C-alpha positions in Angstrom: 15.2 -7.2 -15.0 17.2 -3.7 -15.1 17.1 -2.1 -11.8 17.0 1.7 -11.6 18.8 3.7 -9.0 17.0 5.6 -6.4 17.5 9.1 -8.2 15.9 7.6 -11.5 13.0 5.9 -9.8 12.3 8.9 -7.7 13.0 11.5 -10.1 9.8 13.6 -9.3 10.1 14.1 -5.7 10.4 17.1 -3.5 12.9 17.8 -0.6 13.1 19.9 2.4 16.4 21.7 3.5 17.1 21.3 7.3 20.1 23.5 6.8 17.8 26.3 5.8 15.6 25.8 8.8 13.0 24.1 6.7 11.5 21.0 8.2 8.0 20.8 6.6 6.3 22.5 3.4 2.7 21.3 3.0 2.8 17.7 2.5 6.7 17.7 2.1 8.4 16.3 5.0 10.9 13.4 6.1 8.7 12.1 9.0 7.6 9.1 6.5 11.0 8.3 5.8 12.2 8.6 9.5 9.3 6.7 10.7 9.7 3.8 8.4 13.4 3.7 9.3 12.4 3.4 12.8 9.9 0.8 12.0 12.6 -1.3 10.5 14.9 -1.0 13.6 12.1 -1.8 16.0 11.2 -4.8 13.9 14.7 -6.1 13.6 15.1 -5.8 17.4 11.6 -7.1 18.4 10.8 -9.7 15.8 13.6 -10.8 13.4 16.6 -10.1 15.7 19.1 -10.6 12.7 18.6 -9.9 8.9 20.9 -12.0 6.6 22.2 -10.1 3.6 20.9 -12.8 1.2 17.3 -12.5 2.5 17.3 -8.7 3.4 14.8 -7.9 0.4 12.2 -10.5 1.7 12.4 -8.9 5.1 12.2 -5.2 3.9 9.2 -6.5 1.7 7.3 -7.8 4.7 8.2 -4.7 6.9 6.9 -2.5 3.6 3.8 -4.5 3.3 2.9 -4.0 7.1 3.8 -0.4 6.8 1.3 0.1 3.9 -1.4 -1.9 5.6 -2.5 0.8 8.1 -4.9 3.6 8.2 -5.2 6.7 10.3 -7.9 6.4 12.9 -7.6 9.7 14.6 -5.3 12.2 16.6 -4.8 12.6 20.2 -3.8 15.6 22.1 -0.9 15.0 24.2 1.0 17.3 26.9 4.9 17.2 27.1 6.5 17.4 30.3 6.9 21.1 30.0 3.2 21.5 29.4 3.2 22.1 25.6 0.4 20.3 23.5 1.3 18.1 20.7 -0.9 16.1 18.3 -0.2 12.6 17.8 -1.7 10.8 14.9 -3.2 7.4 15.7 -2.9 4.4 13.4 -4.7 1.2 13.1 -3.9 -1.9 11.0 -6.2 -2.9 8.3 -8.0 -6.1 9.2 -6.2 -9.4 7.5 -9.5 -10.2 5.5 -9.4 -6.8 4.0 -5.8 -7.1 3.2 -6.2 -10.2 0.8 -6.8 -7.6 -2.1 -3.4 -6.0 -1.6 -1.6 -9.5 -1.2 -3.1 -10.8 -4.6 -2.1 -7.4 -6.2 1.4 -7.8 -4.9 1.6 -11.3 -6.1 1.6 -10.2 -9.6 4.9 -10.9 -11.5 6.2 -13.2 -8.7 7.0 -17.0 -9.0 7.3 -19.1 -6.1 9.4 -22.3 -6.3 10.3 -25.0 -4.0 14.1 -25.3 -3.4 16.0 -28.5 -3.4 16.2 -28.5 0.3 12.4 -28.2 1.0 12.2 -24.3 1.3 10.6 -21.7 -0.9 12.2 -19.4 -3.4 10.5 -16.3 -4.6 11.9 -15.0 -7.8 10.4 -11.5 -8.2 10.1 -9.8 -11.7 9.0 -6.5 -10.2 9.7 -4.7 -7.2 6.4 -4.7 -5.0 6.3 -2.6 -1.9 2.6 -2.8 -0.9 
């Protein structure tokens, strides 16, 4: 399988220019990327504690799958210490029974084999993120 560079696989994306004072334009922002990065850091600190380079793709697939298995359940108005009101998005996980469809869809193109040492080897023909 030939892998694509990030520039090739995301050729049709939009950006914002923080240096020009632009942080959001309609649905274009960096909050999703920053939020996902924050999720990765919290998961490493709280659940995995360490990610080995040889298995990093498996950890990131797991984190990506969890990220994509959530839905917006509403908004909450919060007040900052200075009294300014902010709107916070509330998320909820999709129930595991409903996730089965996504799990089976993500299994397409993957092969699982037992290793010589009794473990599992996942051979992925496609990059699936959820």
